[in-house]
mmCIF file with all atom_site columns, C-alpha atoms in Angstrom:
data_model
loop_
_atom_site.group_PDB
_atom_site.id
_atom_site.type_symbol
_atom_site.label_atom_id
_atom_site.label_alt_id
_atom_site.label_comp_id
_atom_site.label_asym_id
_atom_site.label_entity_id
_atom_site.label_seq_id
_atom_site.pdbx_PDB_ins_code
_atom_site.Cartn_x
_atom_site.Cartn_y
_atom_site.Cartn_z
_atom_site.occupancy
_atom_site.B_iso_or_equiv
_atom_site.pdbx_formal_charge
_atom_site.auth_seq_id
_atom_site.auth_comp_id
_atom_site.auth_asym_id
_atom_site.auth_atom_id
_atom_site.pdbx_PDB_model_num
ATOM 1   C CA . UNK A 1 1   ? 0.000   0.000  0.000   1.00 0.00 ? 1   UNK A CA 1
ATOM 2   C CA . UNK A 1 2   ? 3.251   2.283  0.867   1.00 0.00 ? 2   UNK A CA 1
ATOM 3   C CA . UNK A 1 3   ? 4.472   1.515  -2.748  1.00 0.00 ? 3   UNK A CA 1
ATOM 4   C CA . UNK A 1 4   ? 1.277   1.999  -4.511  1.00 0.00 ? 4   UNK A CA 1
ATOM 5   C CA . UNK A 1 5   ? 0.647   5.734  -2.615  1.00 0.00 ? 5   UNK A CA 1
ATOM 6   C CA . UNK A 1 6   ? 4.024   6.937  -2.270  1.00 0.00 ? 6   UNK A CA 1
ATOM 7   C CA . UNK A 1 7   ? 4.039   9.805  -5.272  1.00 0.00 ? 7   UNK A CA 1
ATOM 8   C CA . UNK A 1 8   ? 1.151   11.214 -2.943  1.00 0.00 ? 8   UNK A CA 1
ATOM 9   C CA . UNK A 1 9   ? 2.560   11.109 0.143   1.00 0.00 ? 9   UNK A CA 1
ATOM 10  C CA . UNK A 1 10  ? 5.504   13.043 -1.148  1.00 0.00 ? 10  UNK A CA 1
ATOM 11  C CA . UNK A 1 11  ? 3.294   14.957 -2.576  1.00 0.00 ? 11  UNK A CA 1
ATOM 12  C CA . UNK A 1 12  ? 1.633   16.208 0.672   1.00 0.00 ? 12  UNK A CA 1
ATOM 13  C CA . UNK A 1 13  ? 4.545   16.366 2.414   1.00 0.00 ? 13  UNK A CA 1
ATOM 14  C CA . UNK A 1 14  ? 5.991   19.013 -0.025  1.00 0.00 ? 14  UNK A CA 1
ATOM 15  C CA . UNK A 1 15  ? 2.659   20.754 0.446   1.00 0.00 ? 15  UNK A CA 1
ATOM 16  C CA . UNK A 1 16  ? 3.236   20.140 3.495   1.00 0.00 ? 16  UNK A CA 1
ATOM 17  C CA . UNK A 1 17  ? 6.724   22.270 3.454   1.00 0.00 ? 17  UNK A CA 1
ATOM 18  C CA . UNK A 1 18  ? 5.200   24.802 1.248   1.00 0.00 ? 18  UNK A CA 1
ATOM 19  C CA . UNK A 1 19  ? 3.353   26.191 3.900   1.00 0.00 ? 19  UNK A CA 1
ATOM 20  C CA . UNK A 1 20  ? 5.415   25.751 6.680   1.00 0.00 ? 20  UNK A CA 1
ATOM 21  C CA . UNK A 1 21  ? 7.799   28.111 4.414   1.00 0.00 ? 21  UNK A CA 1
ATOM 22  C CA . UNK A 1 22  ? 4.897   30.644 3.759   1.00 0.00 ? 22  UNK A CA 1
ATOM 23  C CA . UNK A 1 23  ? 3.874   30.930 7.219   1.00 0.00 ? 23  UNK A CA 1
ATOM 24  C CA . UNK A 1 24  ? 7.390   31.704 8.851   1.00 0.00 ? 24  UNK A CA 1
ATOM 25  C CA . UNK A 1 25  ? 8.147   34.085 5.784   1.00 0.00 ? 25  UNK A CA 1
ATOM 26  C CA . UNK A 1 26  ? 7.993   37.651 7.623   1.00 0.00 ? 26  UNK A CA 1
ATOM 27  C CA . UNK A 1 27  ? 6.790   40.554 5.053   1.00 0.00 ? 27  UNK A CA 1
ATOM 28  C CA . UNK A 1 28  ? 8.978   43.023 3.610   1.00 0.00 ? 28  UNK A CA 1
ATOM 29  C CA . UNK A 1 29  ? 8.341   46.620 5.300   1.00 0.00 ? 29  UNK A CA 1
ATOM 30  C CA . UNK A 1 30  ? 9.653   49.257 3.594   1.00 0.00 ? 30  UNK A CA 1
ATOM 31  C CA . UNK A 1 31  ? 11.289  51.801 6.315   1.00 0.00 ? 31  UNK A CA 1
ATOM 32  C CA . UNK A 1 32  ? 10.674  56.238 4.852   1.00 0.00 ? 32  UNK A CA 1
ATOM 33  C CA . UNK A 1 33  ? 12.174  58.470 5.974   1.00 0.00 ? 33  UNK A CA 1
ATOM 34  C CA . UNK A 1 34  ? 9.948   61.504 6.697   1.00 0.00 ? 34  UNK A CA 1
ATOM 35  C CA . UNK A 1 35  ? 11.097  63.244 3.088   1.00 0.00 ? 35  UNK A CA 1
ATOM 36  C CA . UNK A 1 36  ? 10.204  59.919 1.800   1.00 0.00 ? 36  UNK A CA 1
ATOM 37  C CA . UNK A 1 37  ? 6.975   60.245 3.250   1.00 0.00 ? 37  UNK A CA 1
ATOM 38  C CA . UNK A 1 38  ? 6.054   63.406 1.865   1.00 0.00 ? 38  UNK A CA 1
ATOM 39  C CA . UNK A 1 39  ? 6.910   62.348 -1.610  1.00 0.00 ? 39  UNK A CA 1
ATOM 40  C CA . UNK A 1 40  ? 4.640   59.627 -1.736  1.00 0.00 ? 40  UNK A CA 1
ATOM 41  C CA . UNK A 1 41  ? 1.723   61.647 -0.223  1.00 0.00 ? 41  UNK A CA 1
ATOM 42  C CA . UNK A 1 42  ? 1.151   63.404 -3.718  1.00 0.00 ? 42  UNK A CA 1
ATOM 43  C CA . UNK A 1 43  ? 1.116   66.712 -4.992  1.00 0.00 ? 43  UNK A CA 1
ATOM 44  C CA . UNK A 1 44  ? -0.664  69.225 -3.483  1.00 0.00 ? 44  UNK A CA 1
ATOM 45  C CA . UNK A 1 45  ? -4.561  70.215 -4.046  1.00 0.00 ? 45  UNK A CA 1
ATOM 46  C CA . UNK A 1 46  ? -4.229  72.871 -5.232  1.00 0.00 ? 46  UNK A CA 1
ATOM 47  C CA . UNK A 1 47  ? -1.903  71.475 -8.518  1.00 0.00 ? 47  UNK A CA 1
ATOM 48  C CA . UNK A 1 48  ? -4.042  68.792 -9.369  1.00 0.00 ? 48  UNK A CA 1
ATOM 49  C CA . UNK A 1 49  ? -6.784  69.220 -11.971 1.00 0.00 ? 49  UNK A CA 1
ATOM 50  C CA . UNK A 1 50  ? -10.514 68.658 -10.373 1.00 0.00 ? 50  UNK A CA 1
ATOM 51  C CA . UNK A 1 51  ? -12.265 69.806 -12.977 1.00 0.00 ? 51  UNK A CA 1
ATOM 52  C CA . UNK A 1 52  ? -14.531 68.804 -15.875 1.00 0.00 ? 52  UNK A CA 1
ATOM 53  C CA . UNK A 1 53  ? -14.720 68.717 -19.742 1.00 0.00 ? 53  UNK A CA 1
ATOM 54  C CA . UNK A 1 54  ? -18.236 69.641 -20.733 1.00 0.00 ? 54  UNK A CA 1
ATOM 55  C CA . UNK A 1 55  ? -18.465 68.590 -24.595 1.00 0.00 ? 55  UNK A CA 1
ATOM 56  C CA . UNK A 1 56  ? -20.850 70.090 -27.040 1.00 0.00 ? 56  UNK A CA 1
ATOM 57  C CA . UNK A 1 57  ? -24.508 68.533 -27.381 1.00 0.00 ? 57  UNK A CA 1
ATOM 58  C CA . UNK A 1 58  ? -26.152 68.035 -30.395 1.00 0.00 ? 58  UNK A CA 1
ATOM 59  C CA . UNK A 1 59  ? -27.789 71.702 -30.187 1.00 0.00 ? 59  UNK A CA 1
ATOM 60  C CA . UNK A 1 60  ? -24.032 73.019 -29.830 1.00 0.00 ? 60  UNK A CA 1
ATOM 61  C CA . UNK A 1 61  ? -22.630 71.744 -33.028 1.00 0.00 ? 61  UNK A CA 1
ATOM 62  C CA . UNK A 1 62  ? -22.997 74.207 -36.115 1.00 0.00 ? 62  UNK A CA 1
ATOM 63  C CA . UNK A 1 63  ? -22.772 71.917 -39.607 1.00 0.00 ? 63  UNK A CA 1
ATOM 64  C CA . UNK A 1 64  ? -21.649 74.224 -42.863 1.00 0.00 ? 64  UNK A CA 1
ATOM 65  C CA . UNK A 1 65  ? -20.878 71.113 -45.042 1.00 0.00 ? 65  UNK A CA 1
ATOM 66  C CA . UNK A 1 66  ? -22.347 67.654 -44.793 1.00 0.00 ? 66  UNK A CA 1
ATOM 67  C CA . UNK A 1 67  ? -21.793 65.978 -48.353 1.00 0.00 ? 67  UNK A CA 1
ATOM 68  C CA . UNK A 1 68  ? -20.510 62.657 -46.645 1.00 0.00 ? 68  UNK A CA 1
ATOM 69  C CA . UNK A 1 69  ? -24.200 62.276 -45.894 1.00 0.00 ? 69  UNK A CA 1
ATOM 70  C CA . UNK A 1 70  ? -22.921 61.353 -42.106 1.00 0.00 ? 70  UNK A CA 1
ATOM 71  C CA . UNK A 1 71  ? -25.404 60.673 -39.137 1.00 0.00 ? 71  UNK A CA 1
ATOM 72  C CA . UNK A 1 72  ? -25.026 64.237 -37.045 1.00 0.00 ? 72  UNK A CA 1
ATOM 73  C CA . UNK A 1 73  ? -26.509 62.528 -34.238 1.00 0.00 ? 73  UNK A CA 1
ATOM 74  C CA . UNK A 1 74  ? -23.697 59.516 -34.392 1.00 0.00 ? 74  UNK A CA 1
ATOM 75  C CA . UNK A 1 75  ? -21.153 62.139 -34.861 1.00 0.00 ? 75  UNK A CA 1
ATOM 76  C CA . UNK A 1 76  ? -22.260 64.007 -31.626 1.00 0.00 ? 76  UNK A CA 1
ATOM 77  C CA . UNK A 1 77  ? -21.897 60.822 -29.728 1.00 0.00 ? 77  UNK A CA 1
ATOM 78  C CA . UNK A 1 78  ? -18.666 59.938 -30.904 1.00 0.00 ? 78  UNK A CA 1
ATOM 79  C CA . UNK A 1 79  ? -17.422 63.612 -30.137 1.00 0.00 ? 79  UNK A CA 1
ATOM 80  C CA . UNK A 1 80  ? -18.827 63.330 -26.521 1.00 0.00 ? 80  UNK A CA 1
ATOM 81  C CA . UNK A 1 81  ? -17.123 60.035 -26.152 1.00 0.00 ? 81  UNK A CA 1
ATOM 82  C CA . UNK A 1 82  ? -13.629 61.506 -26.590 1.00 0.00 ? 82  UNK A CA 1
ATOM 83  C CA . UNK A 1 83  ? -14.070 63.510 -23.414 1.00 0.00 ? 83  UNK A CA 1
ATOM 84  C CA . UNK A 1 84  ? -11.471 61.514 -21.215 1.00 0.00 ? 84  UNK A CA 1
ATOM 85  C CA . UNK A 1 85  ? -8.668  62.437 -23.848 1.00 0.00 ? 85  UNK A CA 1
ATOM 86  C CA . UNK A 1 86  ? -9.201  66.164 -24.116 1.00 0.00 ? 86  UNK A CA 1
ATOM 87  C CA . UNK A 1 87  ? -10.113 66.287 -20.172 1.00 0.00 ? 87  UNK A CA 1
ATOM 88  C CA . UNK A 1 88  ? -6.730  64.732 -19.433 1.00 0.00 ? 88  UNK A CA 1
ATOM 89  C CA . UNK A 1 89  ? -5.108  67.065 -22.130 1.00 0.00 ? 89  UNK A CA 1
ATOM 90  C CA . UNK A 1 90  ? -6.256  70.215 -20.311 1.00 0.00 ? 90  UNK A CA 1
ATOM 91  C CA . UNK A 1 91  ? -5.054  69.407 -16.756 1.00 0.00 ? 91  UNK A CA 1
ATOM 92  C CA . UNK A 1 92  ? -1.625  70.480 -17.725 1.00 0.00 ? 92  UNK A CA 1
ATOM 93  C CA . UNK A 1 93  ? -2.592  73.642 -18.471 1.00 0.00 ? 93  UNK A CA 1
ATOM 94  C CA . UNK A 1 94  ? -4.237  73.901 -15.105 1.00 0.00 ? 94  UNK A CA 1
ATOM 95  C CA . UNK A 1 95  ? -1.517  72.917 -13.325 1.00 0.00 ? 95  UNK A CA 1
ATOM 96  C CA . UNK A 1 96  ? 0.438   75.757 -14.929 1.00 0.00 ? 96  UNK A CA 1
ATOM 97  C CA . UNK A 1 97  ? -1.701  78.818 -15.464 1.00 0.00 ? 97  UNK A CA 1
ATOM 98  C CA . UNK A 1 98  ? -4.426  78.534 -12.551 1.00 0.00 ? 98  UNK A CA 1
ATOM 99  C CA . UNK A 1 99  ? -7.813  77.828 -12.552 1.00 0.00 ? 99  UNK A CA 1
ATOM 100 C CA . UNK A 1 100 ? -9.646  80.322 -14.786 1.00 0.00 ? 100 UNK A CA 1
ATOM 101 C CA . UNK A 1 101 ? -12.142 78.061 -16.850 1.00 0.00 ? 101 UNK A CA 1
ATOM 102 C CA . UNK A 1 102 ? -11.145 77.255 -20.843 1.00 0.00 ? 102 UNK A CA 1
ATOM 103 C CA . UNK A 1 103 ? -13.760 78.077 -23.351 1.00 0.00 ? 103 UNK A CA 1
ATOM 104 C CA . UNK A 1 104 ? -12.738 76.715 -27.525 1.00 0.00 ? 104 UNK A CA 1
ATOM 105 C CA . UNK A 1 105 ? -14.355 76.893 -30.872 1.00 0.00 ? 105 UNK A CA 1
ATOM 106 C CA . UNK A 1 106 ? -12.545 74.471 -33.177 1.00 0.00 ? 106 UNK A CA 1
ATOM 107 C CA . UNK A 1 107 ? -13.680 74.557 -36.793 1.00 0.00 ? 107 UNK A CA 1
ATOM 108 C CA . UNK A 1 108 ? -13.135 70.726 -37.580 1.00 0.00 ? 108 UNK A CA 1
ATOM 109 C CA . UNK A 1 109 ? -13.571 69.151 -40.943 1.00 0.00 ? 109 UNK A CA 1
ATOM 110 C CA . UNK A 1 110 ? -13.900 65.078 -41.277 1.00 0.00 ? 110 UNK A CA 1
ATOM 111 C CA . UNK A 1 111 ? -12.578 63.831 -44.820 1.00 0.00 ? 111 UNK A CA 1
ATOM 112 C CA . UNK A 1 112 ? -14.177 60.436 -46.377 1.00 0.00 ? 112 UNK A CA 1
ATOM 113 C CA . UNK A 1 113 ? -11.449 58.350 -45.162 1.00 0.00 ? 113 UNK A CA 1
ATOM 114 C CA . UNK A 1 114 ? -12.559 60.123 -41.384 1.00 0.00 ? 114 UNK A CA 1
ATOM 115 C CA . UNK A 1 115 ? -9.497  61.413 -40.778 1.00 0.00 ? 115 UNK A CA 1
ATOM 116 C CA . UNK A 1 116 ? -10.165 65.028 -38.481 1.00 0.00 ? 116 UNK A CA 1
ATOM 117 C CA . UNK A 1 117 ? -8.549  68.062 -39.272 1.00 0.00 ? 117 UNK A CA 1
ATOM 118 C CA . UNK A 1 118 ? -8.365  71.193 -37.521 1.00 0.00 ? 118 UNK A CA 1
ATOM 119 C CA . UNK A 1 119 ? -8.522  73.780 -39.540 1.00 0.00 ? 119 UNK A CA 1
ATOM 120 C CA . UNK A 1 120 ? -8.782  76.910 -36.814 1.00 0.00 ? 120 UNK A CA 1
ATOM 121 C CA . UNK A 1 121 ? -9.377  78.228 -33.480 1.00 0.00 ? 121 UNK A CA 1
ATOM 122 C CA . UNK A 1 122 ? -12.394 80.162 -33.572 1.00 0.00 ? 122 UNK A CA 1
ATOM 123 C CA . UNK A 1 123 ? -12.118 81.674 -30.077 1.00 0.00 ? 123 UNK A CA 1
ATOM 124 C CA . UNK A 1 124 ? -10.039 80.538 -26.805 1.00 0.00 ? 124 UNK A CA 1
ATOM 125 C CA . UNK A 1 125 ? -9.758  82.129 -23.248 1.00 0.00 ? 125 UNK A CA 1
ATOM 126 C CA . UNK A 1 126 ? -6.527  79.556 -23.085 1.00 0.00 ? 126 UNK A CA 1
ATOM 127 C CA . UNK A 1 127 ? -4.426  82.362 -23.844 1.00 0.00 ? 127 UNK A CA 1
ATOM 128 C CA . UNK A 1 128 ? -1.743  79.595 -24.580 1.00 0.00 ? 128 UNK A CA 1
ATOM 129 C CA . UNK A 1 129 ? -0.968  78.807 -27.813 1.00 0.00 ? 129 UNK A CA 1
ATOM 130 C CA . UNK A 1 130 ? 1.325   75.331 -26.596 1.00 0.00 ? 130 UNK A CA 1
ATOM 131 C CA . UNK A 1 131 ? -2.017  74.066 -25.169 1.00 0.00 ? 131 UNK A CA 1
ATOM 132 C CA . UNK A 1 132 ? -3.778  74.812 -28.202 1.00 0.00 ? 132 UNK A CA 1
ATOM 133 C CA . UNK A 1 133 ? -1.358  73.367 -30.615 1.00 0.00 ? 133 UNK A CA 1
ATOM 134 C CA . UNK A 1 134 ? -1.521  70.095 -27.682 1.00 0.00 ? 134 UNK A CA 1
ATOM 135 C CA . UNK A 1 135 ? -5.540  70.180 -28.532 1.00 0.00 ? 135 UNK A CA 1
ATOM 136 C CA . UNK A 1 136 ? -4.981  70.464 -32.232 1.00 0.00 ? 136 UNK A CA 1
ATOM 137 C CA . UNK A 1 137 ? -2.265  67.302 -32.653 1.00 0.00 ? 137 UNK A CA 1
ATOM 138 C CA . UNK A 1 138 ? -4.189  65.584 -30.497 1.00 0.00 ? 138 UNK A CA 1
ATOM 139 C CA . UNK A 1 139 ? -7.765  65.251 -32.149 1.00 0.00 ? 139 UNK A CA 1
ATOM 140 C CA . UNK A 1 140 ? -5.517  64.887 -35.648 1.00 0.00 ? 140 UNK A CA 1
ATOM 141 C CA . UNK A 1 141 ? -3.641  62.186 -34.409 1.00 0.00 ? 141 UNK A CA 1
ATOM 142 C CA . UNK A 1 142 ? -5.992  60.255 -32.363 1.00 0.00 ? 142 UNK A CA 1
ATOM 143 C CA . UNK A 1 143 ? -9.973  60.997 -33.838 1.00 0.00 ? 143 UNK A CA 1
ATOM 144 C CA . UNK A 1 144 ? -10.925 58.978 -36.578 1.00 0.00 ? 144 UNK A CA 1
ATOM 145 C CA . UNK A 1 145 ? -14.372 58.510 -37.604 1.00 0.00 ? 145 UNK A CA 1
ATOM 146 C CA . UNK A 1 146 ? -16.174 56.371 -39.634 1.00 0.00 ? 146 UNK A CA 1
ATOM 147 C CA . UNK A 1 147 ? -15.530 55.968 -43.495 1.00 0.00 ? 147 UNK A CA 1
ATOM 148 C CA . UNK A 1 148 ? -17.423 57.561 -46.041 1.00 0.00 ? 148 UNK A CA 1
ATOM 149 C CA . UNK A 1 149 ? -17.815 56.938 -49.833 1.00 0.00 ? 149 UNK A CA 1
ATOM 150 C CA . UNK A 1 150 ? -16.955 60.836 -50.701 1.00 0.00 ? 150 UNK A CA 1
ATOM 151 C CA . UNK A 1 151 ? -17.661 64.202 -49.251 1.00 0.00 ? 151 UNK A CA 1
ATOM 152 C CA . UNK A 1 152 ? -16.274 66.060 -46.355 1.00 0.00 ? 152 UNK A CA 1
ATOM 153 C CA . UNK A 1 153 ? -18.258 66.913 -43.044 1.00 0.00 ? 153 UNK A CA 1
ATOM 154 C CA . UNK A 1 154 ? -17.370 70.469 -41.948 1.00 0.00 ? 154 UNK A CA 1
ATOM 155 C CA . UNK A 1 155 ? -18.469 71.624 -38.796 1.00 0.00 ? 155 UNK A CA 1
ATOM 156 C CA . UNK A 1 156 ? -17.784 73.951 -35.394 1.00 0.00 ? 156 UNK A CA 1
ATOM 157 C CA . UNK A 1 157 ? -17.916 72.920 -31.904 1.00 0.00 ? 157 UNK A CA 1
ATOM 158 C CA . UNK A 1 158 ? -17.758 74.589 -28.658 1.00 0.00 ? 158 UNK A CA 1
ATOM 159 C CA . UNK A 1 159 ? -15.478 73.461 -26.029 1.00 0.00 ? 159 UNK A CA 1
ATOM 160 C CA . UNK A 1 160 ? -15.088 74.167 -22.390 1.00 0.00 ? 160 UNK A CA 1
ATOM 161 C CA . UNK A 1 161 ? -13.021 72.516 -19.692 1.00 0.00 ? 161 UNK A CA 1
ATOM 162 C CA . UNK A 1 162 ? -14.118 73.590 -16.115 1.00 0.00 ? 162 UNK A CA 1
ATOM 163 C CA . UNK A 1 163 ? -11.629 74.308 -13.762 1.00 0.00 ? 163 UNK A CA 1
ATOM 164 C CA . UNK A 1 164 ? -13.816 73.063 -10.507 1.00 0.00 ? 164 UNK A CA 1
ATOM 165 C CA . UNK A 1 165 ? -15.920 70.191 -10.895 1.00 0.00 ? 165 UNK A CA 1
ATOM 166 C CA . UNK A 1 166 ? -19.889 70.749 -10.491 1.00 0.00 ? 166 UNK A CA 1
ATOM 167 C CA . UNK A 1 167 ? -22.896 68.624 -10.826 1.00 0.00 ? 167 UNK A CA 1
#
């Protein structure tokens, strides 16, 4: 019976071992020092961003040029989906210029392969043209829409980032 059980009693027995090692094993604790300490507390309140990206409704956006034929409706929601992007693209700013609110236009255009191009500012309260170049490589480099078979969709939207979150 020894012979014919053996590979499991070894078996238990290393289990066996296992946890006898796991249960004398003392965890690591890290010792700070109190600079240490401060460092991994974060950055101060008043530097990080708290604040919201409000994106334009389907009311907000002004079509000149539709002659993709694209859903406006479908485009709204895709817009308003890309708010984590720009939201996180506008906290830099806060951290360096304060916390005045941002209000864009951007005059957008969507080509039939649904690539986005900016093609101007319309109005900013940025009054930082880095941040606004950020905004414009960004939506160029990361927004594409849906294919069309031709045509271009032109359009203007309104964008505002609020520096204090509010319900």
């Amino acid at each position: 019976m020894i012979k014919r059980n053996f590979p499991l009693i070894v078996l238990f027995l290393v289990f066996l071992g296992l946890l006898d090692f796991i249960w004398q094993v003392t965890p690591y604790k890290a010792h700070l020092s109190q600079e240490d300490e401060s460092a991994v507390a974060g950055p101060e309140k008043s530097m990080a961003f708290t604040g919201r990206m409000d994106m334009p409704n389907l009311d907000d956006i002004y079509v000149l040029d539709n002659s993709a034929g694209r859903d406006v409706e479908a485009l709204e929601k895709y817009i308003q989906g890309r708010a984590a992007g720009l939201h996180w693209l506008g906290q830099e700013h806060f951290k360096k210029k304060g916390a005045d609110d941002i209000r864009l236009g951007l005059h957008l255009v969507v080509d039939s392969l649904g690539i986005f191009t900016c093609k101007e500012i319309l109005f900013s309260d940025a009054d930082d043209e880095a941040f606004e170049q950020k905004l414009k490589d960004h939506i160029e480099y990361f927004w594409r829409y849906k294919k069309s078979e031709n045509g271009i969709t032109d359009f203007w939207i309104p964008l505002r980032w609020k520096a204090k979150y509010s319900k």
